[in-house]
mmCIF file of C-alpha atoms in Angstrom:
data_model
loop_
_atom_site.group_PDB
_atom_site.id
_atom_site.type_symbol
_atom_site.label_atom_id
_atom_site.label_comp_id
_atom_site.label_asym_id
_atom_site.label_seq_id
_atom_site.Cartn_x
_atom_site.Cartn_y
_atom_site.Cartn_z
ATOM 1 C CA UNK P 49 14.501 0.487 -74.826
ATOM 2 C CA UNK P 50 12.455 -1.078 -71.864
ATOM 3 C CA UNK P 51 14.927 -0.872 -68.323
ATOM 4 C CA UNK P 52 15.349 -3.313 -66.060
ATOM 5 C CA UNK P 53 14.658 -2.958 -61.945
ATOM 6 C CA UNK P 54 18.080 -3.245 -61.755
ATOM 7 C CA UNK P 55 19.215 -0.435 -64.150
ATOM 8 C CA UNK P 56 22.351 1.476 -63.106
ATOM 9 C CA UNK P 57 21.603 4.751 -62.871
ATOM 10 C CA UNK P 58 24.357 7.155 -64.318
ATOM 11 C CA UNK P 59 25.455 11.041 -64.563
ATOM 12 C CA UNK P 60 27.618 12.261 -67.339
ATOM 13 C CA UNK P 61 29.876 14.797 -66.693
ATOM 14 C CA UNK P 62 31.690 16.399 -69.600
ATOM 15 C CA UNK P 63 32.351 20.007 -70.696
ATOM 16 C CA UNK P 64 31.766 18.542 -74.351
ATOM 17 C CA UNK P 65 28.192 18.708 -75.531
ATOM 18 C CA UNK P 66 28.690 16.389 -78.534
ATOM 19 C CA UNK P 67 30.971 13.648 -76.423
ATOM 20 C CA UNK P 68 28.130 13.886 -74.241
ATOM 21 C CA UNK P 69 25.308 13.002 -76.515
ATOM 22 C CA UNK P 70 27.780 10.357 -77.944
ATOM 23 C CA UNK P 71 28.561 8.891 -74.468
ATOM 24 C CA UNK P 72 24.320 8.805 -73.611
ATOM 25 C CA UNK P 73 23.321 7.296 -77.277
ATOM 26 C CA UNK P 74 25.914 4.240 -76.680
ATOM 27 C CA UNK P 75 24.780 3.411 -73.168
ATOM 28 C CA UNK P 76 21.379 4.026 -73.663
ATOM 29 C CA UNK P 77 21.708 1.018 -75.839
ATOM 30 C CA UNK P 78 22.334 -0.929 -72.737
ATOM 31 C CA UNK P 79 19.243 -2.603 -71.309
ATOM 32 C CA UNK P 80 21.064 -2.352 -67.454
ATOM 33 C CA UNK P 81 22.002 1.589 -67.631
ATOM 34 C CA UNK P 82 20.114 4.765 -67.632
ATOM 35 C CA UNK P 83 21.366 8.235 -68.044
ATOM 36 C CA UNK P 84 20.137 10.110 -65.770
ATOM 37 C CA UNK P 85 21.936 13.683 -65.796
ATOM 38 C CA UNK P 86 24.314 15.423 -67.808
ATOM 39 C CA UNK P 87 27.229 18.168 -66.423
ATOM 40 C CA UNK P 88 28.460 20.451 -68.532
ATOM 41 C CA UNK P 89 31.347 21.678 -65.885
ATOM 42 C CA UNK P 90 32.772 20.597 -62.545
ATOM 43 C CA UNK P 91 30.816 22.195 -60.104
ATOM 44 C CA UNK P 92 27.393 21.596 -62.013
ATOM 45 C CA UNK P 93 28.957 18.027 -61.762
ATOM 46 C CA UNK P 94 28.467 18.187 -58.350
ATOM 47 C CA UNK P 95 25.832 19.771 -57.352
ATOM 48 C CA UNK P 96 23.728 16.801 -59.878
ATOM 49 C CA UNK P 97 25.781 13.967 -57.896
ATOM 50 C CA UNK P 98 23.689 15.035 -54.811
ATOM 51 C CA UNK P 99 20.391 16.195 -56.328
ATOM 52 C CA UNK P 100 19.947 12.729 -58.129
ATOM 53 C CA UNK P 101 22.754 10.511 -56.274
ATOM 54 C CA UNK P 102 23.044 8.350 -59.023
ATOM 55 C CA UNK P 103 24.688 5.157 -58.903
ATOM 56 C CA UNK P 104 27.894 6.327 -61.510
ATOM 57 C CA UNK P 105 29.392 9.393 -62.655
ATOM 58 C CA UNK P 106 31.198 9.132 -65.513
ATOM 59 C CA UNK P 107 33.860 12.092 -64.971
ATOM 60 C CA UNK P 108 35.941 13.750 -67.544
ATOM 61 C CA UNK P 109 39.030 15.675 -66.221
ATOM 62 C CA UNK P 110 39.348 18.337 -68.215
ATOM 63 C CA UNK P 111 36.139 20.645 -67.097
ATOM 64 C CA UNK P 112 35.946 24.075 -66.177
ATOM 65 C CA UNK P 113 34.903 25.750 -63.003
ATOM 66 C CA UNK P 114 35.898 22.967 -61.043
ATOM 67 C CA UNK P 115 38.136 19.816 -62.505
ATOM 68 C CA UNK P 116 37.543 16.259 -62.808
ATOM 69 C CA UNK P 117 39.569 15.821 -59.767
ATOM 70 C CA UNK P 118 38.723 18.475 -57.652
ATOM 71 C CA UNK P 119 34.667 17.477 -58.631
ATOM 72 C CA UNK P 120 35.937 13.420 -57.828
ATOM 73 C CA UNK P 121 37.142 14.993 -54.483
ATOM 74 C CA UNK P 122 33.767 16.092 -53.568
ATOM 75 C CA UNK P 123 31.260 13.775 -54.542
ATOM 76 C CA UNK P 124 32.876 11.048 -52.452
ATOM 77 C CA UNK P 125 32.980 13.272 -49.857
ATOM 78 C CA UNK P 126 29.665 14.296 -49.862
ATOM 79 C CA UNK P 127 28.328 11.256 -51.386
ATOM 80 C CA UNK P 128 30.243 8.259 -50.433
ATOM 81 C CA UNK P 129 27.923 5.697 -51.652
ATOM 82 C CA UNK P 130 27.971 7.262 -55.341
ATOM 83 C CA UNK P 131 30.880 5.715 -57.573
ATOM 84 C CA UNK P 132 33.047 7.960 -59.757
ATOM 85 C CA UNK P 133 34.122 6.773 -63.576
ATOM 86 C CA UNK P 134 36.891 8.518 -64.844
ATOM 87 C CA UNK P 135 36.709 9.030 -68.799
ATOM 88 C CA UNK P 136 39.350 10.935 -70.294
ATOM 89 C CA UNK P 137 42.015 11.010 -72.998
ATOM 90 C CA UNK P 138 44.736 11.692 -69.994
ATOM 91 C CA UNK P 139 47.240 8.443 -69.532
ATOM 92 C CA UNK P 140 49.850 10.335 -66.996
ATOM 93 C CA UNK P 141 51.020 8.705 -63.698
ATOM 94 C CA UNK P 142 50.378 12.051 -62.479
ATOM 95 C CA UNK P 143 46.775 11.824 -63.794
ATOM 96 C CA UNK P 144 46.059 8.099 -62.600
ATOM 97 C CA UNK P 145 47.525 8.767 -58.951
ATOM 98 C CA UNK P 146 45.686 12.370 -58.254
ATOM 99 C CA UNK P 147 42.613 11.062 -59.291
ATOM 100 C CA UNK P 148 42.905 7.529 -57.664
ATOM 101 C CA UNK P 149 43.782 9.741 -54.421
ATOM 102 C CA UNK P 150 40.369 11.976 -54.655
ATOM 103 C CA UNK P 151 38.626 8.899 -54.826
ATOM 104 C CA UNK P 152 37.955 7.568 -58.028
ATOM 105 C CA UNK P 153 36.724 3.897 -58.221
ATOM 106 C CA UNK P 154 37.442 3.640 -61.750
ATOM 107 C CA UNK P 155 39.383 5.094 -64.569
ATOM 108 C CA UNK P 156 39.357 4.392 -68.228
ATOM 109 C CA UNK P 157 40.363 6.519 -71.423
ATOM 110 C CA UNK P 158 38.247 8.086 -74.228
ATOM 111 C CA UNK P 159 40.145 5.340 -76.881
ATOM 112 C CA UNK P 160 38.011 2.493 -75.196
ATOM 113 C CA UNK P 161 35.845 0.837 -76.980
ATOM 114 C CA UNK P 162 31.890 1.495 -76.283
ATOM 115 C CA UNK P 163 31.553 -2.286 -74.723
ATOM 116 C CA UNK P 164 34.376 -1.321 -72.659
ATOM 117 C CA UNK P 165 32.902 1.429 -71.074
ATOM 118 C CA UNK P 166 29.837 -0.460 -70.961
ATOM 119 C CA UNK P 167 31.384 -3.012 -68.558
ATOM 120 C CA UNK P 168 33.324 -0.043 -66.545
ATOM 121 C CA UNK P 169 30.569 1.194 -65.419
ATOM 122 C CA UNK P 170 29.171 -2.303 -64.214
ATOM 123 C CA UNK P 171 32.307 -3.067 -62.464
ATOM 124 C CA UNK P 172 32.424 0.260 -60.096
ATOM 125 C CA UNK P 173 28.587 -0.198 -59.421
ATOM 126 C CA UNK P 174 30.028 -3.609 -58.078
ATOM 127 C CA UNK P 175 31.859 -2.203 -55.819
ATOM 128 C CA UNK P 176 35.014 -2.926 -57.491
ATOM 129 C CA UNK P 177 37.619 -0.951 -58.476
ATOM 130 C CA UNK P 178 37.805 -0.559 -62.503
ATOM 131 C CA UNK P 179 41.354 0.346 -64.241
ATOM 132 C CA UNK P 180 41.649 0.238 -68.319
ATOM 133 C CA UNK P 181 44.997 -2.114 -69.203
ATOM 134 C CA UNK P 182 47.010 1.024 -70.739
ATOM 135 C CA UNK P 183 46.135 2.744 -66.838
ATOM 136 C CA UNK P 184 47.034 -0.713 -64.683
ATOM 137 C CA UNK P 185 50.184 -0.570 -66.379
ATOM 138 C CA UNK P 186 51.130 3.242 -65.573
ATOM 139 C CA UNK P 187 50.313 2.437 -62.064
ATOM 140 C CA UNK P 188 51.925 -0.995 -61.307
ATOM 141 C CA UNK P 189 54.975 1.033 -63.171
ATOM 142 C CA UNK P 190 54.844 3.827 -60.404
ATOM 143 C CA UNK P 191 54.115 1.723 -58.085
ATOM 144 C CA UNK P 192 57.234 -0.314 -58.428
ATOM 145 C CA UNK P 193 59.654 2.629 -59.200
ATOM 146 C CA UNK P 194 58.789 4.405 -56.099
ATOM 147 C CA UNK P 195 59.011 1.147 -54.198
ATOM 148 C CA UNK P 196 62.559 1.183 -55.603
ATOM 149 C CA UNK P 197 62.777 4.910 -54.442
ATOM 150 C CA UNK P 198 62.149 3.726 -51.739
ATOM 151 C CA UNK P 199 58.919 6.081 -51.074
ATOM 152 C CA UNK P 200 55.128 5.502 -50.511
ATOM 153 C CA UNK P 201 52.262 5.839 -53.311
ATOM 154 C CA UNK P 202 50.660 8.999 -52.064
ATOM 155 C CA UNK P 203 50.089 12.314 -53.638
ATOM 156 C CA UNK P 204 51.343 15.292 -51.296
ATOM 157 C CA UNK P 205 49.182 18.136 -51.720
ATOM 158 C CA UNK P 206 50.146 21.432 -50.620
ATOM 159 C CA UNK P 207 46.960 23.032 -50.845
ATOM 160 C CA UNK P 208 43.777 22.853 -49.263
ATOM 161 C CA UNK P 209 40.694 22.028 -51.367
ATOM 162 C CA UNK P 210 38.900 25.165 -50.758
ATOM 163 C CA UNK P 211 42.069 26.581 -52.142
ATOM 164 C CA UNK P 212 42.323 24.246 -55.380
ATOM 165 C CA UNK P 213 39.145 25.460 -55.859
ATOM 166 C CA UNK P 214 40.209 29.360 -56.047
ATOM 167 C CA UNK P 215 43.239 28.896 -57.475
ATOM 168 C CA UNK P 216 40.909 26.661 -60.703
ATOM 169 C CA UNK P 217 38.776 30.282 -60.858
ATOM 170 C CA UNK P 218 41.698 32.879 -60.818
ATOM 171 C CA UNK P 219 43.352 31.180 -63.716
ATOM 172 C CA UNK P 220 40.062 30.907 -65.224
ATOM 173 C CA UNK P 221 40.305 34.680 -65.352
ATOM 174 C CA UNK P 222 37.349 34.768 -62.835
ATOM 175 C CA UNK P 223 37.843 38.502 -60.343
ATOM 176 C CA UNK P 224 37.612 38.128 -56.791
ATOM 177 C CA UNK P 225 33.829 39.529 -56.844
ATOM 178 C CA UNK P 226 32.698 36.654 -59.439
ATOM 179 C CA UNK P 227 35.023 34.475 -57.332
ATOM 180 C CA UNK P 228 33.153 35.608 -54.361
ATOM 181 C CA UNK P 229 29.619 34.922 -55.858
ATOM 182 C CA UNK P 230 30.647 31.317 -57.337
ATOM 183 C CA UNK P 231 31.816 29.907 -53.745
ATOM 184 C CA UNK P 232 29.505 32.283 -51.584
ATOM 185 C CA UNK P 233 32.307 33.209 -49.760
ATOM 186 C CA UNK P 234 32.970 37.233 -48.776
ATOM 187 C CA UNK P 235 35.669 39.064 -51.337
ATOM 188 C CA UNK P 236 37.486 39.536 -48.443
ATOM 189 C CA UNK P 237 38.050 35.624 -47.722
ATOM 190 C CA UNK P 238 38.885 35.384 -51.537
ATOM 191 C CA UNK P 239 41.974 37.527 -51.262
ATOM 192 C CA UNK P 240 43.321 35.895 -48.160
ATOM 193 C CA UNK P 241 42.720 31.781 -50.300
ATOM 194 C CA UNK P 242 44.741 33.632 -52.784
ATOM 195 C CA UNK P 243 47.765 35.355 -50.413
ATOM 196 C CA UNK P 244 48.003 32.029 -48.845
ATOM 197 C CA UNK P 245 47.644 30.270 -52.198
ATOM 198 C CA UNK P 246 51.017 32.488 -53.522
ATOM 199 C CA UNK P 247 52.537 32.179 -50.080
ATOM 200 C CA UNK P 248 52.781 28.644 -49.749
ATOM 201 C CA UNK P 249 53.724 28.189 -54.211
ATOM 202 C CA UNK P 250 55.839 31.097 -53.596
ATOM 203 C CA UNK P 251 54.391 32.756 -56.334
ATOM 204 C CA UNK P 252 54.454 36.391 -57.364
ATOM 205 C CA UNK P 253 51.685 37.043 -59.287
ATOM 206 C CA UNK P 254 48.279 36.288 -61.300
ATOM 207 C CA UNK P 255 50.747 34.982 -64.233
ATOM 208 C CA UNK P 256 52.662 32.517 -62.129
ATOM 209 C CA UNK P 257 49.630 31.496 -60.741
ATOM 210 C CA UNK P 258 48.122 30.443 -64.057
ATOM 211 C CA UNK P 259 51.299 28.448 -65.460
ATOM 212 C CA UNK P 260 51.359 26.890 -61.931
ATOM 213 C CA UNK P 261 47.680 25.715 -62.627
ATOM 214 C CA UNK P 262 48.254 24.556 -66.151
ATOM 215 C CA UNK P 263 51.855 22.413 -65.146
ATOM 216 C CA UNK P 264 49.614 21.108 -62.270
ATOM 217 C CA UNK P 265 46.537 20.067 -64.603
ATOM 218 C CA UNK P 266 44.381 21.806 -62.829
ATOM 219 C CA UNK P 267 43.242 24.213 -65.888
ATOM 220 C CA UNK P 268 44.191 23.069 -69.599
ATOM 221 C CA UNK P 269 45.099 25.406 -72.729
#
């Protein structure tokens, strides 16, 4: 199908070949939006956002190497002008509020139908902010029970990104060598992210470390 000058120009990012190849056929259909890269994990994810800065990513959550949030948290860092789609079967507050604090412009789940995405993706290339009705609801929810809390919408996190990143590899079952390699970081920085990463959970070892990351959401069984 011919494209328009105007086409939006997007990057799927999903650790599911088959979604993926779904996800392209359907928008390829539209006349406005071309697929222009597909991630397979988190960090690949990334490094795509800033070889092609495309206009959308369309981010799944669940991803290995480096999660849908943690990936969120660095392309708007690193490329502020590039918009970030969440797609994902995850309807949590917990969910909705991490991700709306790395940065996301938009989030919408897997359920929706394909004209729904469609118009997502259209609405954070707009420069507006893009929430599916089942997601506005969680969050106006939150929002008003914490008001009643009397606390502040924010997400607290303990621990730095570098070290969301390492902790996301150790429960992988990555070593500190392979660790090392991924984040081109010496194996003797890797062991102090992960002292300081136990020191500040108070964790013992690699086992708490990897039920930590999984009631987190950081890794998924």
């Amino acid at each position: 199908m011919a494209r328009t000058a105007q086409s939006i120009r997007v990057l799927l990012a999903d650790d599911h070949r088959m979604m993926r190849e779904g996800i392209r056929v359907l928008l390829e259909r539209q006349r406005d939006i071309q697929v222009i890269g597909e991630a397979s994990d988190g960090r690949e994810a990334v490094r795509l956002a800033v070889q092609l800065h495309p206009d959308v990513v369309v981010m799944d959550v669940s991803m290995p190497m480096l999660n849908g949030i943690e990936a969120t948290r660095h392309i708007r860092r690193d490329c502020p002008d590039v918009r970030v789609l969440v797609l994902t079967v995850h309807e949590s507050e917990e969910y909705v509020a991490r991700l709306l604090a790395a940065g996301a412009n938009g989030y919408i789940v897997k359920k929706a139908a394909a004209e729904e995405l469609s118009n997502a993706i259209r609405v954070v290339f707009s420069g507006e902010a893009f929430l599916y009705p089942t997601i506005a609801k969680v969050v106006i929810e939150d929002y008003v029970r914490r008001l009643r809390e009397g606390r502040g919408f924010q997400v607290t996190e303990i621990l730095t990104d570098r070290e969301r990143e390492v902790l996301q590899l150790i429960a992988e079952g990555y070593t500190s060598r392979e660790i090392a390699d991924i984040l081109h970081l010496s194996v003797k920085t890797v062991q102090n992210h992960r002292s300081k990463i136990m020191g500040k959970l108070d964790l013992h070892d690699r086992g708490d470390l990897i039920k930590y990351a999984i009631q987190q959401g950081i890794i998924h069984l």
